Amino acid sequence: MRAPFPRLIAFAAFAALLGLVAGSSSADPQAAQKKRQKRPAGRAENAGGRAITATKPETMKVTQGFKVELLYSVPKDKEGSWVNLCVDPQGRLYTSDQYGPLYRITPPAIGGQASDTKVERLDLNIGKAQGMVWAFDSLYVVVNSNKSGLYRVSSKTKGGPLDTVTLLRAFSGGGGEHGPHAVIKNPDGKHLTVVCGDQTKLTKFETSRPASVWGEDHLLPRMPDGKGFMTDVLGPGGAIYNTDPEGKTWELVCVGFRNEFDAAYNRAGDLFTYDADMEYDFNTPWYRPTRVCLATSGAEFGWRNGAGKYPPFYADSLPAILDIGPGSPTGICFGYGAKFPAKYQDALFMCDWSYGKLYAVHLTPNGSSYKAVAEEFINGTPLPLTDVVINPTDGAMYFTIGGRKTQSGLYRVTYTGSESTAPTNDTTKPDVNRTFRTMLEEFHGKKDPKAVPTAWPFLRSADRFVRFAARVAIEHQPVSEWADKAFAETNPQAAITAFLALTRVSAPDPFHRKPEDPPADPALRAKIVAALDAFDVKKLSVTERLELARVYEVLFNRFGKPSDRERDGVVAKLDAVYPTGNRFVDGEFCQVLVYLDSPTVAAKTVKLMAEAPTQEEQIEYARALRVLKTGWTPALRTEYFSWFPKAEAYRGGASFAAFVRNIKSDAKATLTDAEKIIYKSLLEARPKPGPVKAAANRPFVKAWTVADLTPKLEKGLASGRDFDRGRKLFGAVNCFACHRFDNEGGSAGPDLTVAAGRFSPKDLLESIVEPSKEISDQYAAVEIELKDGRKVVGRIVNLNDNGMSVMTDMLDPSKQVNVDRRNIDGEVKLSKLSMMPTGLLDTLSEEEILDLMAYTLSRGDRSGPAFRK
């Protein structure tokens, strides 16, 4: 699970937790006792008697011109491990031990001594907080425990000490690290905004900006988490609310997060959050990396348990504006009020607990949304970041490290460079699409006779967020006002969007159906199917095809199986173009055709499985075919079940093997007793280890060097490249095994979808041919020397008490070595050798290398100039 503080942890978090550096036991117990008596406040000792303090700033990598000070190393045995921060009007900081009380901190003046930092425990019956904010002359606290809730801490006398604790709203559901988290000020000056993870049940709300028509909306049978994590929890998942200062009136703002820990508003009033991933799902088609979300009014971000998570292209959810990759999101804030250069005043700062990184995310308006680029502002080893704030009193940034009882510390960041730090103002002229979006959002959560005529023209908008806002506005209006308009609509995009809305509000999802809900009207289903049949699927764009498939999925899920006539029409419509050649369209059309028992889908899809270069794509098709009972021949059954011994040797997250077993079990259940006998040897076949696409079967061509290939890049990548061959080669040389690209692939290495924005063709070539020349700290291995002389090299992926698991092979995440920390001799070091293997290109011809390079630099766009003939 991706906590805020996950089980899958990087070296930074692990070292913090275990207090490395390791040392030998003291031979003189009395001397050791004297050392302990003399140690400064805020210092602890490891088993060897060496002092343990929070990570020293001089060991961190800090953006040029900035300075980091360690103000306070938290005495873990007395003050715990700190997980959040907020600032009061006097510039004092407040924090909480994850498992204990609250503290108030008075930092020294800038330039003063760190030893002057004053820490006071608040004598209040409240603690275990994961969110705090000072607002409305009070300290608001989100407690995350068996007494979870939003509390107000105030003074009985104006300006007096904090002495009164009032529970404003209790939260139910799971607490802990997937429970309620942050509380922040709403820029309207009248409300608070509260952030809750996916184990917090929806609290009672008076108004909802999303239409409250929740659905799992799986067309095929649900596949919950393979390890059983939260399998009983249904959507919509993590939620964000607005409430008044007394906590009496609540408004649901948006839903569908997995476990967002914090949120922040920009100057324009747009809300952002940094959502967590589910590392159990690595290398499955439904894996979603940690990501930055623009949390707009009425938004749904599609968290569902297990394989049910919505992909970014589903029309009834919104995509992230930036994928970060594996990590553990914690605190975030904008740089407003900091005495920093303008670029950083406007940045969104985000903490990653796992990998010890403080990102500065730079946002640029993009239609009604934003483009985002992440910069590593500060990183360190260990640096398990928990929260970050700007203190407007002194213009400095403050951040904490800690969590899960790790060594905690408080730091201050100031700018010491020569650039101007004059306050910035938002002078950006709003994009017209953002103006449209905010106008449409005014209709969310209420009935208004102006809503339908205003919103309807925007159902065809090319701007995804505008189109979404228009649909939500319409869903809040009486169906009688707009159902006829949906059937009269002639624009394909507008009609598809309108029918999605009509389907959602006209029938409940089976998992959320209440006894009093009326049955779905089959006549309405037939009418929607007939209306959609008027649009020629061959003429639809990729986006329209994806959204058409989504309407069918939601429609048949909520209204049930279509009539034979309806079924035959849809099957004929989709069969005529399936497969389309687009990996994601084919995945969605496949689900619909399997549900409708298409007689041709088995043959077509088994062929797609055989040709698919990634395990994600193969799993997508195998998952759909697992429930199909028609259209099989003995040859097709044999080929399908022959896939499982290979798939059972594929590698992924902790739930990966269980997912593959569950797919196989469901597929086996479709066989007759006689067929189970016929295919017995296949059903019982042992796993066959090997790569997804056997690179080893390719003959050696040449030990390529950078010098060999550099002269070919400029002309060779200009045009004439083959996108599909490049994608197949990306799989053939095992790039997909470790790297994500265009929403598929592994997560052991960095996401290469945006490689074109970070690498020139020559830089990319060098990183492939000479992988150890420059290694990102986030993906670096560690070297661990043991007392018996052995050395373990790999990435730390798990720990338990004194033990830790080290992944020693990127191509096989399950290949792990267990290390007992008590057997470590010396320091754990970052390795100077990349875990990425060398010689990846040596089985490719020059033309194949150029196709692979063009694909990797394409951002997934097959229409780019490199692919023009």
Tab-separated table of N, CA, C and O in Angstrom, residues 88-89 92 94 102 104 122-126 132-141 150-168 192 245-246:
chain	number	residue	atom	x	y	z
A	88	ASP	N	1.389	30.192	12.662
A	88	ASP	CA	0.410	31.128	13.203
A	88	ASP	C	0.808	32.570	12.842
A	88	ASP	O	1.884	32.793	12.258
A	89	PRO	N	-0.028	33.551	13.135
A	89	PRO	CA	0.268	34.932	12.717
A	89	PRO	C	1.553	35.509	13.314
A	89	PRO	O	2.113	36.472	12.789
A	92	ARG	N	5.092	31.523	14.595
A	92	ARG	CA	5.407	30.299	15.307
A	92	ARG	C	4.872	29.099	14.515
A	92	ARG	O	3.860	29.205	13.817
A	94	TYR	N	3.579	24.997	14.348
A	94	TYR	CA	2.939	23.933	15.111
A	94	TYR	C	3.185	22.620	14.380
A	94	TYR	O	3.170	22.556	13.145
A	102	LEU	N	0.926	17.446	20.355
A	102	LEU	CA	1.234	18.596	19.514
A	102	LEU	C	2.343	19.425	20.159
A	102	LEU	O	2.491	19.443	21.390
A	104	ARG	N	4.503	23.393	19.819
A	104	ARG	CA	4.650	24.729	19.230
A	104	ARG	C	6.143	25.056	19.188
A	104	ARG	O	6.870	24.817	20.145
A	122	LEU	N	2.312	21.225	23.789
A	122	LEU	CA	1.032	21.824	24.149
A	122	LEU	C	0.310	20.910	25.132
A	122	LEU	O	0.109	19.719	24.856
A	123	ASP	N	-0.070	21.469	26.242
A	123	ASP	CA	-0.726	20.692	27.298
A	123	ASP	C	-2.218	20.586	26.981
A	123	ASP	O	-3.069	21.205	27.625
A	124	LEU	N	-2.522	19.800	25.944
A	124	LEU	CA	-3.892	19.657	25.464
A	124	LEU	C	-4.200	18.186	25.246
A	124	LEU	O	-3.313	17.398	24.890
A	125	ASN	N	-5.439	17.822	25.413
A	125	ASN	CA	-5.864	16.448	25.224
A	125	ASN	C	-6.184	16.211	23.741
A	125	ASN	O	-7.329	15.953	23.356
A	126	ILE	N	-5.144	16.328	22.926
A	126	ILE	CA	-5.302	16.110	21.488
A	126	ILE	C	-3.927	15.794	20.913
A	126	ILE	O	-2.900	16.282	21.406
A	132	MET	N	-2.889	20.265	10.093
A	132	MET	CA	-3.129	21.402	10.981
A	132	MET	C	-3.084	22.683	10.153
A	132	MET	O	-2.359	22.775	9.164
A	133	VAL	N	-3.865	23.678	10.589
A	133	VAL	CA	-3.803	25.007	9.982
A	133	VAL	C	-4.260	26.029	11.013
A	133	VAL	O	-5.127	25.741	11.850
A	134	TRP	N	-3.666	27.208	10.965
A	134	TRP	CA	-4.121	28.313	11.812
A	134	TRP	C	-5.079	29.165	10.992
A	134	TRP	O	-4.716	29.666	9.927
A	135	ALA	N	-6.303	29.304	11.455
A	135	ALA	CA	-7.309	30.087	10.738
A	135	ALA	C	-8.398	30.497	11.720
A	135	ALA	O	-8.658	29.791	12.705
A	136	PHE	N	-9.029	31.613	11.450
A	136	PHE	CA	-10.160	32.088	12.261
A	136	PHE	C	-9.793	32.112	13.760
A	136	PHE	O	-10.557	31.648	14.613
A	137	ASP	N	-8.581	32.618	14.037
A	137	ASP	CA	-8.089	32.767	15.418
A	137	ASP	C	-8.031	31.446	16.178
A	137	ASP	O	-8.172	31.414	17.408
A	138	SER	N	-7.839	30.359	15.461
A	138	SER	CA	-7.805	29.046	16.095
A	138	SER	C	-6.813	28.144	15.372
A	138	SER	O	-6.417	28.398	14.224
A	139	LEU	N	-6.438	27.085	16.074
A	139	LEU	CA	-5.647	26.024	15.463
A	139	LEU	C	-6.600	24.876	15.134
A	139	LEU	O	-7.212	24.291	16.035
A	140	TYR	N	-6.744	24.586	13.831
A	140	TYR	CA	-7.587	23.463	13.406
A	140	TYR	C	-6.689	22.237	13.224
A	140	TYR	O	-5.602	22.327	12.638
A	141	VAL	N	-7.162	21.115	13.735
A	141	VAL	CA	-6.353	19.895	13.761
A	141	VAL	C	-7.182	18.731	13.223
A	141	VAL	O	-8.324	18.532	13.651
A	150	LEU	N	-12.120	16.340	12.699
A	150	LEU	CA	-11.650	17.719	12.611
A	150	LEU	C	-11.936	18.396	13.945
A	150	LEU	O	-13.080	18.419	14.405
A	151	TYR	N	-10.905	18.947	14.555
A	151	TYR	CA	-11.017	19.598	15.856
A	151	TYR	C	-10.612	21.067	15.735
A	151	TYR	O	-9.775	21.429	14.903
A	152	ARG	N	-11.194	21.876	16.602
A	152	ARG	CA	-10.796	23.275	16.716
A	152	ARG	C	-10.174	23.483	18.098
A	152	ARG	O	-10.784	23.156	19.118
A	153	VAL	N	-8.954	24.019	18.113
A	153	VAL	CA	-8.261	24.316	19.358
A	153	VAL	C	-8.225	25.837	19.482
A	153	VAL	O	-7.651	26.530	18.632
A	154	SER	N	-8.828	26.357	20.519
A	154	SER	CA	-8.984	27.805	20.647
A	154	SER	C	-8.695	28.252	22.076
A	154	SER	O	-8.341	27.454	22.944
A	155	SER	N	-8.863	29.544	22.311
A	155	SER	CA	-8.628	30.127	23.631
A	155	SER	C	-9.938	30.655	24.187
A	155	SER	O	-10.764	31.228	23.466
A	156	LYS	N	-10.127	30.479	25.492
A	156	LYS	CA	-11.333	31.005	26.129
A	156	LYS	C	-11.322	32.524	26.176
A	156	LYS	O	-12.374	33.161	26.230
A	157	THR	N	-10.121	33.085	26.146
A	157	THR	CA	-9.984	34.553	26.156
A	157	THR	C	-9.238	34.982	24.908
A	157	THR	O	-8.287	34.330	24.490
A	158	LYS	N	-9.648	36.078	24.309
A	158	LYS	CA	-9.026	36.546	23.089
A	158	LYS	C	-7.544	36.823	23.319
A	158	LYS	O	-7.165	37.557	24.223
A	159	GLY	N	-6.711	36.186	22.494
A	159	GLY	CA	-5.280	36.362	22.617
A	159	GLY	C	-4.646	35.534	23.705
A	159	GLY	O	-3.428	35.594	23.915
A	160	GLY	N	-5.445	34.735	24.412
A	160	GLY	CA	-4.922	33.927	25.500
A	160	GLY	C	-4.350	32.614	24.994
A	160	GLY	O	-4.313	32.335	23.792
A	161	PRO	N	-3.915	31.770	25.918
A	161	PRO	CA	-3.327	30.485	25.532
A	161	PRO	C	-4.382	29.538	24.973
A	161	PRO	O	-5.570	29.641	25.293
A	162	LEU	N	-3.935	28.622	24.139
A	162	LEU	CA	-4.830	27.606	23.601
A	162	LEU	C	-5.208	26.650	24.733
A	162	LEU	O	-4.341	25.978	25.307
A	163	ASP	N	-6.489	26.614	25.027
A	163	ASP	CA	-6.899	25.808	26.177
A	163	ASP	C	-8.211	25.059	25.972
A	163	ASP	O	-8.693	24.374	26.878
A	164	THR	N	-8.804	25.179	24.782
A	164	THR	CA	-10.112	24.553	24.549
A	164	THR	C	-10.068	23.702	23.287
A	164	THR	O	-9.691	24.192	22.217
A	165	VAL	N	-10.452	22.454	23.409
A	165	VAL	CA	-10.475	21.541	22.266
A	165	VAL	C	-11.925	21.173	21.967
A	165	VAL	O	-12.641	20.673	22.849
A	166	THR	N	-12.356	21.415	20.730
A	166	THR	CA	-13.743	21.145	20.338
A	166	THR	C	-13.761	20.232	19.115
A	166	THR	O	-13.128	20.547	18.090
A	167	LEU	N	-14.452	19.123	19.212
A	167	LEU	CA	-14.626	18.246	18.059
A	167	LEU	C	-15.702	18.837	17.153
A	167	LEU	O	-16.848	19.008	17.570
A	168	LEU	N	-15.334	19.157	15.910
A	168	LEU	CA	-16.292	19.712	14.953
A	168	LEU	C	-16.955	18.632	14.110
A	168	LEU	O	-18.133	18.731	13.772
A	192	LEU	N	-12.847	26.273	5.361
A	192	LEU	CA	-11.686	25.402	5.438
A	192	LEU	C	-11.847	24.316	4.385
A	192	LEU	O	-12.973	23.948	4.015
A	245	PRO	N	-16.166	27.594	9.484
A	245	PRO	CA	-15.270	27.569	10.645
A	245	PRO	C	-15.792	26.766	11.826
A	245	PRO	O	-15.006	26.290	12.642
A	246	GLU	N	-17.103	26.601	11.926
A	246	GLU	CA	-17.673	25.816	13.028
A	246	GLU	C	-17.858	24.347	12.655
A	246	GLU	O	-18.332	23.543	13.468
